[in-house]
Tab-separated table of C-alpha atoms in Angstrom:
chain	number	residue	atom	x	y	z
A	1	ASP	CA	56.210	143.164	92.153
A	2	GLN	CA	57.464	141.562	94.821
A	3	GLN	CA	60.685	140.022	94.451
A	4	VAL	CA	61.077	138.781	98.499
A	5	LYS	CA	57.812	138.098	99.830
A	6	GLN	CA	57.246	137.358	103.581
A	7	ASN	CA	53.755	135.288	102.520
A	8	SER	CA	53.349	135.209	106.879
A	9	PRO	CA	52.893	138.746	108.746
A	10	SER	CA	52.849	137.750	111.612
A	11	LEU	CA	53.612	134.366	113.655
A	12	SER	CA	53.419	133.182	117.148
A	13	VAL	CA	55.104	131.072	119.488
A	14	GLN	CA	56.006	128.931	122.619
A	15	GLU	CA	58.944	129.716	124.848
A	16	GLY	CA	61.278	126.662	124.276
A	17	ARG	CA	59.715	125.544	120.435
A	18	ILE	CA	60.708	125.789	116.905
A	19	SER	CA	60.152	128.748	115.825
A	20	ILE	CA	60.059	128.414	111.603
A	21	LEU	CA	59.945	131.814	109.643
A	22	ASN	CA	59.747	131.781	105.853
A	23	CYS	CA	61.019	133.683	102.584
A	24	ASP	CA	60.492	133.118	98.757
A	25	TYR	CA	62.049	134.975	96.239
A	26	THR	CA	61.296	134.853	92.448
A	27	ASN	CA	63.936	136.565	90.443
A	28	SER	CA	66.573	133.900	90.126
A	29	MET	CA	69.649	136.868	90.063
A	30	PHE	CA	69.768	136.576	94.430
A	31	ASP	CA	72.594	134.195	95.239
A	32	TYR	CA	73.092	136.320	99.411
A	33	PHE	CA	70.509	135.485	101.359
A	34	LEU	CA	70.405	138.055	104.576
A	35	TRP	CA	67.954	137.833	107.958
A	36	TYR	CA	68.032	141.219	110.206
A	37	LYS	CA	65.350	141.588	112.966
A	38	LYS	CA	63.930	144.619	113.937
A	39	TYR	CA	62.598	145.432	117.393
A	40	PRO	CA	60.308	148.589	118.046
A	41	ALA	CA	61.914	151.782	118.660
A	42	GLU	CA	65.478	150.832	116.469
A	43	GLY	CA	66.400	149.988	113.274
A	44	PRO	CA	67.372	145.980	112.090
A	45	THR	CA	70.336	144.159	113.007
A	46	PHE	CA	72.025	140.863	111.290
A	47	LEU	CA	71.343	138.636	112.441
A	48	ILE	CA	72.296	135.356	109.829
A	49	SER	CA	73.171	134.980	106.019
A	50	ILE	CA	73.743	132.079	103.439
A	51	SER	CA	74.696	132.423	100.126
A	52	SER	CA	73.689	130.309	97.686
A	53	ILE	CA	76.060	127.432	97.708
A	54	LYS	CA	75.370	126.606	101.005
A	55	ASP	CA	71.940	124.871	101.655
A	56	LYS	CA	73.057	125.607	105.662
A	57	ASN	CA	74.325	128.320	107.411
A	58	GLU	CA	74.353	128.274	112.153
A	59	ASP	CA	74.593	130.404	114.678
A	60	GLY	CA	73.766	129.451	117.865
A	61	ARG	CA	69.381	129.262	117.977
A	62	PHE	CA	69.185	130.108	114.468
A	63	THR	CA	69.677	128.198	111.188
A	64	VAL	CA	69.204	129.281	107.512
A	65	PHE	CA	67.951	126.270	105.393
A	66	LEU	CA	68.291	127.577	101.650
A	67	ASN	CA	66.023	125.243	98.714
A	68	LYS	CA	67.460	127.184	95.748
A	69	SER	CA	65.336	124.939	92.840
A	70	ALA	CA	62.264	125.890	95.466
A	71	LYS	CA	63.723	130.350	95.539
A	72	HIS	CA	63.036	128.711	99.749
A	73	LEU	CA	64.775	129.495	102.252
A	74	SER	CA	63.431	129.230	106.635
A	75	LEU	CA	64.878	130.838	109.305
A	76	HIS	CA	64.805	127.642	112.158
A	77	ILE	CA	64.831	129.238	115.944
A	78	VAL	CA	65.567	126.626	118.239
A	79	PRO	CA	64.772	127.118	121.624
A	80	SER	CA	62.764	130.269	120.839
A	81	GLN	CA	63.580	132.636	124.151
A	82	PRO	CA	60.180	135.942	124.798
A	83	GLY	CA	63.162	138.256	123.999
A	84	ASP	CA	63.499	136.858	119.997
A	85	SER	CA	59.926	138.277	119.983
A	86	ALA	CA	60.898	140.311	117.349
A	87	VAL	CA	60.453	141.770	113.978
A	88	TYR	CA	62.210	139.646	111.447
A	89	PHE	CA	63.108	140.575	107.609
A	90	CYS	CA	64.255	138.144	104.860
A	91	ALA	CA	66.609	139.870	102.637
A	92	ALA	CA	68.054	139.133	99.194
A	93	LEU	CA	71.330	140.231	97.138
A	94	PRO	CA	72.546	139.476	93.179
A	95	GLY	CA	75.980	137.820	92.363
A	96	VAL	CA	77.849	136.257	95.711
A	97	GLY	CA	81.548	137.613	96.345
A	98	GLY	CA	80.235	141.057	93.795
A	99	GLY	CA	76.894	142.457	94.790
A	100	SER	CA	76.880	145.721	95.885
A	101	ASN	CA	74.836	146.394	99.029
A	102	TYR	CA	72.657	149.185	97.077
A	103	LYS	CA	70.924	145.739	94.862
A	104	LEU	CA	69.560	144.839	98.793
A	105	THR	CA	65.743	143.653	97.830
A	106	PHE	CA	63.832	143.558	101.360
A	107	GLY	CA	60.264	141.664	102.282
A	108	LYS	CA	57.881	142.678	104.066
A	109	GLY	CA	58.558	141.377	107.837
A	110	THR	CA	57.158	138.508	109.753
A	111	LEU	CA	56.273	139.451	113.330
A	112	LEU	CA	57.453	136.801	115.922
A	113	THR	CA	55.745	136.927	118.593
A	114	VAL	CA	57.229	134.323	121.562
A	115	ASN	CA	55.061	133.531	124.706
A	116	PRO	CA	56.384	132.416	128.361
B	1	ASN	CA	80.090	152.643	121.046
B	2	ALA	CA	77.263	155.432	118.753
B	3	GLY	CA	77.174	153.212	115.842
B	4	VAL	CA	75.039	154.888	113.383
B	5	THR	CA	73.035	157.298	115.056
B	6	GLN	CA	70.096	159.663	113.288
B	7	THR	CA	68.628	163.491	114.080
B	8	PRO	CA	65.808	164.157	114.593
B	9	LYS	CA	63.638	160.542	115.742
B	10	PHE	CA	60.929	162.124	115.362
B	11	ARG	CA	58.952	165.170	113.076
B	12	VAL	CA	56.277	166.465	111.928
B	13	LEU	CA	56.058	168.286	109.027
B	14	LYS	CA	53.327	170.292	107.343
B	15	THR	CA	53.015	169.843	103.537
B	16	GLY	CA	55.093	171.487	101.424
B	17	GLN	CA	58.103	172.715	104.560
B	18	SER	CA	61.531	171.465	104.312
B	19	MET	CA	63.936	169.669	106.639
B	20	THR	CA	67.107	167.567	106.765
B	21	LEU	CA	67.380	164.519	108.398
B	22	LEU	CA	70.791	164.106	109.614
B	23	CYS	CA	72.652	160.551	109.654
B	24	ALA	CA	76.232	160.087	111.552
B	25	GLN	CA	77.955	157.224	111.753
B	26	ASP	CA	81.708	156.373	113.630
B	27	MET	CA	82.510	153.342	111.704
B	28	ASN	CA	84.506	154.723	109.722
B	29	HIS	CA	82.435	152.988	107.048
B	30	GLU	CA	82.869	153.815	103.246
B	31	TYR	CA	79.088	153.214	102.371
B	32	MET	CA	75.543	155.172	103.267
B	33	TYR	CA	72.105	153.924	102.597
B	34	TRP	CA	68.531	155.998	103.657
B	35	TYR	CA	66.002	154.016	103.754
B	36	ARG	CA	62.279	154.821	104.002
B	37	GLN	CA	60.318	151.274	105.843
B	38	ASP	CA	56.572	151.612	105.174
B	39	PRO	CA	53.726	149.052	106.527
B	40	GLY	CA	53.478	146.960	104.360
B	41	MET	CA	56.248	146.644	102.636
B	42	GLY	CA	59.564	146.335	103.096
B	43	LEU	CA	62.552	148.514	103.369
B	44	ARG	CA	62.970	150.882	99.974
B	45	LEU	CA	66.291	152.197	99.364
B	46	ILE	CA	65.852	156.664	98.527
B	47	HIS	CA	70.129	157.008	98.689
B	48	TYR	CA	73.460	155.835	98.662
B	49	SER	CA	77.495	157.018	98.980
B	50	VAL	CA	80.119	155.117	98.571
B	51	GLY	CA	81.922	157.590	99.110
B	52	GLU	CA	83.034	161.463	100.670
B	53	GLY	CA	81.527	163.336	97.837
B	54	THR	CA	79.420	160.682	96.462
B	55	THR	CA	75.458	159.961	96.089
B	56	ALA	CA	73.416	157.724	93.661
B	57	LYS	CA	69.812	157.003	93.258
B	58	GLY	CA	68.403	153.740	94.656
B	59	GLU	CA	64.992	152.906	93.952
B	60	VAL	CA	62.319	155.735	95.261
B	61	PRO	CA	64.652	159.068	94.969
B	62	ASP	CA	62.219	161.539	93.530
B	63	GLY	CA	61.740	163.823	95.978
B	64	TYR	CA	64.194	163.825	98.053
B	65	ASN	CA	68.116	164.816	97.751
B	66	VAL	CA	71.270	163.945	99.777
B	67	SER	CA	74.876	165.127	100.319
B	68	ARG	CA	77.743	163.280	101.895
B	69	LEU	CA	80.325	166.111	102.777
B	70	LYS	CA	81.995	163.937	105.083
B	71	LYS	CA	82.347	160.200	105.911
B	72	GLN	CA	81.137	159.842	108.794
B	73	ASN	CA	77.543	162.940	107.816
B	74	PHE	CA	75.007	161.492	104.674
B	75	LEU	CA	71.978	164.027	105.005
B	76	LEU	CA	68.761	163.357	103.602
B	77	GLY	CA	66.822	165.825	102.545
B	78	LEU	CA	62.868	166.807	101.809
B	79	GLU	CA	62.269	169.959	99.882
B	80	SER	CA	59.015	170.489	99.968
B	81	ALA	CA	57.827	167.427	101.291
B	82	ALA	CA	54.350	165.469	100.687
B	83	PRO	CA	52.260	163.001	102.504
B	84	SER	CA	53.240	160.564	101.055
B	85	GLN	CA	56.861	160.654	102.256
B	86	THR	CA	54.759	159.957	105.232
B	87	SER	CA	57.008	157.400	106.778
B	88	VAL	CA	60.364	155.685	109.359
B	89	TYR	CA	63.590	156.745	107.419
B	90	PHE	CA	66.215	154.342	108.705
B	91	CYS	CA	69.849	155.255	107.902
B	92	ALA	CA	72.799	152.960	107.303
B	93	SER	CA	76.302	152.372	106.630
B	94	SER	CA	78.384	148.708	105.871
B	95	TYR	CA	82.184	148.730	105.866
B	96	PHE	CA	82.927	147.374	103.029
B	97	PHE	CA	79.701	147.073	99.865
B	98	ASP	CA	79.465	143.911	99.119
B	99	THR	CA	78.154	140.568	100.655
B	100	SER	CA	80.864	140.103	103.385
B	101	SER	CA	80.038	143.635	105.382
B	102	PRO	CA	76.263	143.523	106.546
B	103	LEU	CA	74.379	147.007	107.051
B	104	HIS	CA	74.027	148.544	110.107
B	105	PHE	CA	71.177	150.206	110.911
B	106	GLY	CA	70.693	153.610	112.654
B	107	ASN	CA	67.650	153.451	114.526
B	108	GLY	CA	65.284	154.846	112.930
B	109	THR	CA	63.528	159.233	112.170
B	110	ARG	CA	59.797	158.743	111.994
B	111	LEU	CA	58.012	161.458	109.954
B	112	THR	CA	54.666	162.082	109.942
B	113	VAL	CA	53.567	165.391	106.457
B	114	THR	CA	50.394	166.412	107.639
């Protein structure tokens, strides 16, 4: 039973346009959400996070939106750059401020390709 | 800064052979984790450690053992490798054990068991 779902295995966008990566979750106990970015032959790196007390968190070109009622979050990248081409993993934790990292649940990932 | 270093980067084993994957971190992190990533699956936690001398089971611990004899090192052992253990293995570490401390990952070990 997959608790964190990234239903799009891949996404292709043009440089300069917006990239929108989606993530759905089923566990209502999840309270904290993270996005990790992974380049080939490298480990994932932390990108941005959001807690359930917010509906938006922004960091430069990256914005994460959370819709708790729909159990849905999305990562927006504006403008997209070729260097953003990578696999993006959505991950979720139960318990804001007390959730233990060993409970981190990852989605399968979405491969983003940004074409010049 | 080295961060989290995994050795080896690649390994091919025959069924029944054993091996140890080494993870070393130089960030003085208390918490360390071993994940595996398989095609079409997210990362799944194998074992983790909340400090030197401690280990605990994650989501998929069967067939693996771990040891944390030194704070900076976390070893993952396969006593009798099986083809189902063909995967990419990632080690990670974090300073804290909660949402305030995202994981720092190594670059992975690609293991093939024939």
